[in-house]
Amino acid sequence: MKLLFICLGNICRSPMAETIMRHITEKANLADKIEIDSAGLIGYHEGETSDSRMISHAKRRGYIITHISRKIRRSDFEYFDKILCMDDQNFDKLIDLSETKEETDKIERITDYCTQHVIDHVPDPYYGGAQGFENVIDILEDACSNLLNTINEDLKKEE
């Protein structure tokens, strides 16, 4: 299973989702079965590390973000099995970029996997304060945990 997390600039939300997913996948001994990456819809921050505030809040929770920002590539639509976005703006843009029904079917909202949070998007914390970053981590921990449960069930069916 190959997962790609998407947000606008790939410096806050999607690298955090990638980091959380990688962390819980390793804890579940599934790292060899699930490939994880993230990207942004714009290339403004390409080649940069994640936002220092996101890195700081992640570190307080025991996560180390190592991702370097990149823009989504055409080949990502073919390569990844699931493309998980953070909000409706991301979703709409990804739908516009997809070229086939198969590509469109791979696009999902990460919040569709939330069970503890009743929310339809992961808010962008970039222009907000500390609580915004903490909220993003809370939402993504919920969503990624349930995403992993879903993937794990699918993997068991394939065995």
mmCIF file of C-alpha atoms in Angstrom:
data_model
loop_
_atom_site.group_PDB
_atom_site.id
_atom_site.type_symbol
_atom_site.label_atom_id
_atom_site.label_comp_id
_atom_site.label_asym_id
_atom_site.label_seq_id
_atom_site.Cartn_x
_atom_site.Cartn_y
_atom_site.Cartn_z
ATOM 1 C CA MET A 1 0.000 0.000 0.000
ATOM 2 C CA LYS A 2 1.390 3.392 -1.008
ATOM 3 C CA LEU A 3 -0.005 6.541 0.650
ATOM 4 C CA LEU A 4 0.493 10.170 -0.324
ATOM 5 C CA PHE A 5 -0.660 12.962 1.993
ATOM 6 C CA ILE A 6 -1.402 16.334 0.377
ATOM 7 C CA CYS A 7 -1.821 19.885 1.662
ATOM 8 C CA LEU A 8 -1.189 23.253 0.074
ATOM 9 C CA GLY A 9 2.509 23.920 0.715
ATOM 10 C CA ASN A 10 3.743 20.636 2.228
ATOM 11 C CA ILE A 11 5.269 22.281 5.294
ATOM 12 C CA CYS A 12 2.631 21.777 8.039
ATOM 13 C CA ARG A 13 -0.283 19.392 7.674
ATOM 14 C CA SER A 14 0.825 16.792 5.135
ATOM 15 C CA PRO A 15 4.348 16.257 6.551
ATOM 16 C CA MET A 16 2.737 15.889 9.989
ATOM 17 C CA ALA A 17 0.330 13.283 8.605
ATOM 18 C CA GLU A 18 3.251 11.489 6.932
ATOM 19 C CA THR A 19 5.222 11.499 10.189
ATOM 20 C CA ILE A 20 2.323 10.255 12.322
ATOM 21 C CA MET A 21 1.456 7.543 9.804
ATOM 22 C CA ARG A 22 5.070 6.413 9.558
ATOM 23 C CA HIS A 23 5.301 6.309 13.379
ATOM 24 C CA ILE A 24 2.172 4.228 13.928
ATOM 25 C CA THR A 25 2.969 1.966 10.979
ATOM 26 C CA GLU A 26 6.366 1.164 12.492
ATOM 27 C CA LYS A 27 4.777 0.503 15.901
ATOM 28 C CA ALA A 28 2.352 -1.927 14.230
ATOM 29 C CA ASN A 29 5.218 -3.722 12.442
ATOM 30 C CA LEU A 30 3.729 -2.794 9.061
ATOM 31 C CA ALA A 31 6.453 -0.450 7.801
ATOM 32 C CA ASP A 32 7.527 -3.009 5.195
ATOM 33 C CA LYS A 33 3.983 -3.125 3.768
ATOM 34 C CA ILE A 34 3.075 0.572 3.678
ATOM 35 C CA GLU A 35 5.007 3.261 1.812
ATOM 36 C CA ILE A 36 4.315 6.824 2.951
ATOM 37 C CA ASP A 37 5.109 10.245 1.471
ATOM 38 C CA SER A 38 3.648 13.745 1.330
ATOM 39 C CA ALA A 39 3.550 16.610 -1.144
ATOM 40 C CA GLY A 40 2.028 20.024 -1.711
ATOM 41 C CA LEU A 41 -0.192 21.441 -4.389
ATOM 42 C CA ILE A 42 2.145 24.410 -4.803
ATOM 43 C CA GLY A 43 5.919 24.387 -5.065
ATOM 44 C CA TYR A 44 6.521 27.623 -3.165
ATOM 45 C CA HIS A 45 8.338 25.806 -0.310
ATOM 46 C CA GLU A 46 9.927 23.079 -2.450
ATOM 47 C CA GLY A 47 13.217 21.875 -0.959
ATOM 48 C CA GLU A 48 12.514 23.409 2.462
ATOM 49 C CA THR A 49 12.065 21.657 5.776
ATOM 50 C CA SER A 50 8.697 21.780 7.489
ATOM 51 C CA ASP A 51 7.494 24.871 9.328
ATOM 52 C CA SER A 52 9.577 25.302 12.504
ATOM 53 C CA ARG A 53 6.429 25.644 14.621
ATOM 54 C CA MET A 54 5.063 22.323 13.307
ATOM 55 C CA ILE A 55 8.427 20.671 13.966
ATOM 56 C CA SER A 56 8.418 22.033 17.530
ATOM 57 C CA HIS A 57 4.871 20.913 18.341
ATOM 58 C CA ALA A 58 5.522 17.512 16.771
ATOM 59 C CA LYS A 59 8.693 17.045 18.812
ATOM 60 C CA ARG A 60 6.773 17.728 22.048
ATOM 61 C CA ARG A 61 4.533 14.792 21.109
ATOM 62 C CA GLY A 62 7.459 12.504 20.291
ATOM 63 C CA TYR A 63 7.431 12.910 16.507
ATOM 64 C CA ILE A 64 10.427 13.884 14.405
ATOM 65 C CA ILE A 65 9.510 15.447 11.057
ATOM 66 C CA THR A 66 12.266 14.851 8.510
ATOM 67 C CA HIS A 67 10.337 15.530 5.304
ATOM 68 C CA ILE A 68 11.610 18.020 2.719
ATOM 69 C CA SER A 69 8.809 19.836 0.909
ATOM 70 C CA ARG A 70 7.989 18.904 -2.660
ATOM 71 C CA LYS A 71 5.237 19.624 -5.137
ATOM 72 C CA ILE A 72 2.921 16.870 -6.325
ATOM 73 C CA ARG A 73 4.037 15.281 -9.603
ATOM 74 C CA ARG A 74 1.968 13.817 -12.411
ATOM 75 C CA SER A 75 3.565 10.411 -11.703
ATOM 76 C CA ASP A 76 2.189 10.477 -8.127
ATOM 77 C CA PHE A 77 -1.308 9.826 -9.460
ATOM 78 C CA GLU A 78 -0.132 6.581 -11.016
ATOM 79 C CA TYR A 79 2.269 5.495 -8.287
ATOM 80 C CA PHE A 80 0.249 5.920 -5.083
ATOM 81 C CA ASP A 81 -2.751 3.802 -4.066
ATOM 82 C CA LYS A 82 -4.351 6.506 -1.910
ATOM 83 C CA ILE A 83 -3.952 10.270 -2.135
ATOM 84 C CA LEU A 84 -5.216 11.770 1.111
ATOM 85 C CA CYS A 85 -5.881 15.492 1.283
ATOM 86 C CA MET A 86 -6.476 17.873 4.156
ATOM 87 C CA ASP A 87 -9.395 20.018 2.966
ATOM 88 C CA ASP A 88 -11.953 20.649 0.225
ATOM 89 C CA GLN A 89 -9.689 23.098 -1.615
ATOM 90 C CA ASN A 90 -7.021 20.374 -1.817
ATOM 91 C CA PHE A 91 -9.638 17.824 -2.845
ATOM 92 C CA ASP A 92 -11.036 19.976 -5.643
ATOM 93 C CA LYS A 93 -7.565 20.798 -6.991
ATOM 94 C CA LEU A 94 -6.559 17.116 -6.958
ATOM 95 C CA ILE A 95 -9.746 16.183 -8.805
ATOM 96 C CA ASP A 96 -8.880 18.833 -11.416
ATOM 97 C CA LEU A 97 -5.343 17.431 -11.758
ATOM 98 C CA SER A 98 -6.460 13.819 -12.083
ATOM 99 C CA GLU A 99 -6.822 12.550 -15.631
ATOM 100 C CA THR A 100 -8.674 9.253 -15.272
ATOM 101 C CA LYS A 101 -11.436 7.764 -13.141
ATOM 102 C CA GLU A 102 -8.847 5.447 -11.585
ATOM 103 C CA GLU A 103 -6.806 8.471 -10.470
ATOM 104 C CA THR A 104 -9.889 10.302 -9.192
ATOM 105 C CA ASP A 105 -10.922 7.237 -7.177
ATOM 106 C CA LYS A 106 -7.623 7.356 -5.266
ATOM 107 C CA ILE A 107 -8.336 10.832 -3.859
ATOM 108 C CA GLU A 108 -9.796 10.922 -0.341
ATOM 109 C CA ARG A 109 -10.195 13.363 2.530
ATOM 110 C CA ILE A 110 -8.083 12.311 5.513
ATOM 111 C CA THR A 111 -10.867 13.471 7.860
ATOM 112 C CA ASP A 112 -13.126 10.731 6.479
ATOM 113 C CA TYR A 113 -11.096 8.435 8.747
ATOM 114 C CA CYS A 114 -11.691 10.445 11.934
ATOM 115 C CA THR A 115 -13.766 8.797 14.640
ATOM 116 C CA GLN A 116 -12.991 11.022 17.654
ATOM 117 C CA HIS A 117 -13.338 14.320 15.817
ATOM 118 C CA VAL A 118 -16.440 15.360 13.926
ATOM 119 C CA ILE A 119 -14.713 17.499 11.326
ATOM 120 C CA ASP A 120 -14.637 17.788 7.559
ATOM 121 C CA HIS A 121 -11.151 19.266 7.097
ATOM 122 C CA VAL A 122 -7.775 19.683 8.763
ATOM 123 C CA PRO A 123 -7.446 23.454 9.316
ATOM 124 C CA ASP A 124 -4.259 25.084 8.071
ATOM 125 C CA PRO A 125 -2.353 26.287 11.172
ATOM 126 C CA TYR A 126 0.115 28.445 9.220
ATOM 127 C CA TYR A 127 -1.367 31.842 10.112
ATOM 128 C CA GLY A 128 -2.597 30.888 13.569
ATOM 129 C CA GLY A 129 -1.168 30.300 16.997
ATOM 130 C CA ALA A 130 0.112 27.320 18.963
ATOM 131 C CA GLN A 131 -3.342 25.799 19.510
ATOM 132 C CA GLY A 132 -3.800 25.461 15.747
ATOM 133 C CA PHE A 133 -0.738 23.218 15.481
ATOM 134 C CA GLU A 134 -1.847 21.109 18.441
ATOM 135 C CA ASN A 135 -5.309 20.755 16.897
ATOM 136 C CA VAL A 136 -3.805 19.552 13.607
ATOM 137 C CA ILE A 137 -1.819 16.875 15.435
ATOM 138 C CA ASP A 138 -4.915 15.746 17.381
ATOM 139 C CA ILE A 139 -6.982 15.430 14.201
ATOM 140 C CA LEU A 140 -4.237 13.633 12.291
ATOM 141 C CA GLU A 141 -3.549 11.170 15.107
ATOM 142 C CA ASP A 142 -7.232 10.241 15.062
ATOM 143 C CA ALA A 143 -7.435 9.978 11.272
ATOM 144 C CA CYS A 144 -4.141 8.136 10.765
ATOM 145 C CA SER A 145 -4.924 5.613 13.479
ATOM 146 C CA ASN A 146 -8.205 4.703 11.812
ATOM 147 C CA LEU A 147 -6.642 4.760 8.353
ATOM 148 C CA LEU A 148 -4.080 2.237 9.577
ATOM 149 C CA ASN A 149 -6.862 0.039 11.014
ATOM 150 C CA THR A 150 -8.633 0.105 7.634
ATOM 151 C CA ILE A 151 -5.443 -0.720 5.730
ATOM 152 C CA ASN A 152 -4.551 -3.479 8.190
ATOM 153 C CA GLU A 153 -7.976 -5.085 7.681
ATOM 154 C CA ASP A 154 -7.484 -4.906 3.898
ATOM 155 C CA LEU A 155 -4.012 -6.445 4.179
ATOM 156 C CA LYS A 156 -5.387 -9.335 6.256
ATOM 157 C CA LYS A 157 -8.030 -10.020 3.593
ATOM 158 C CA GLU A 158 -5.296 -10.229 0.951
ATOM 159 C CA GLU A 159 -3.313 -12.837 2.912
#
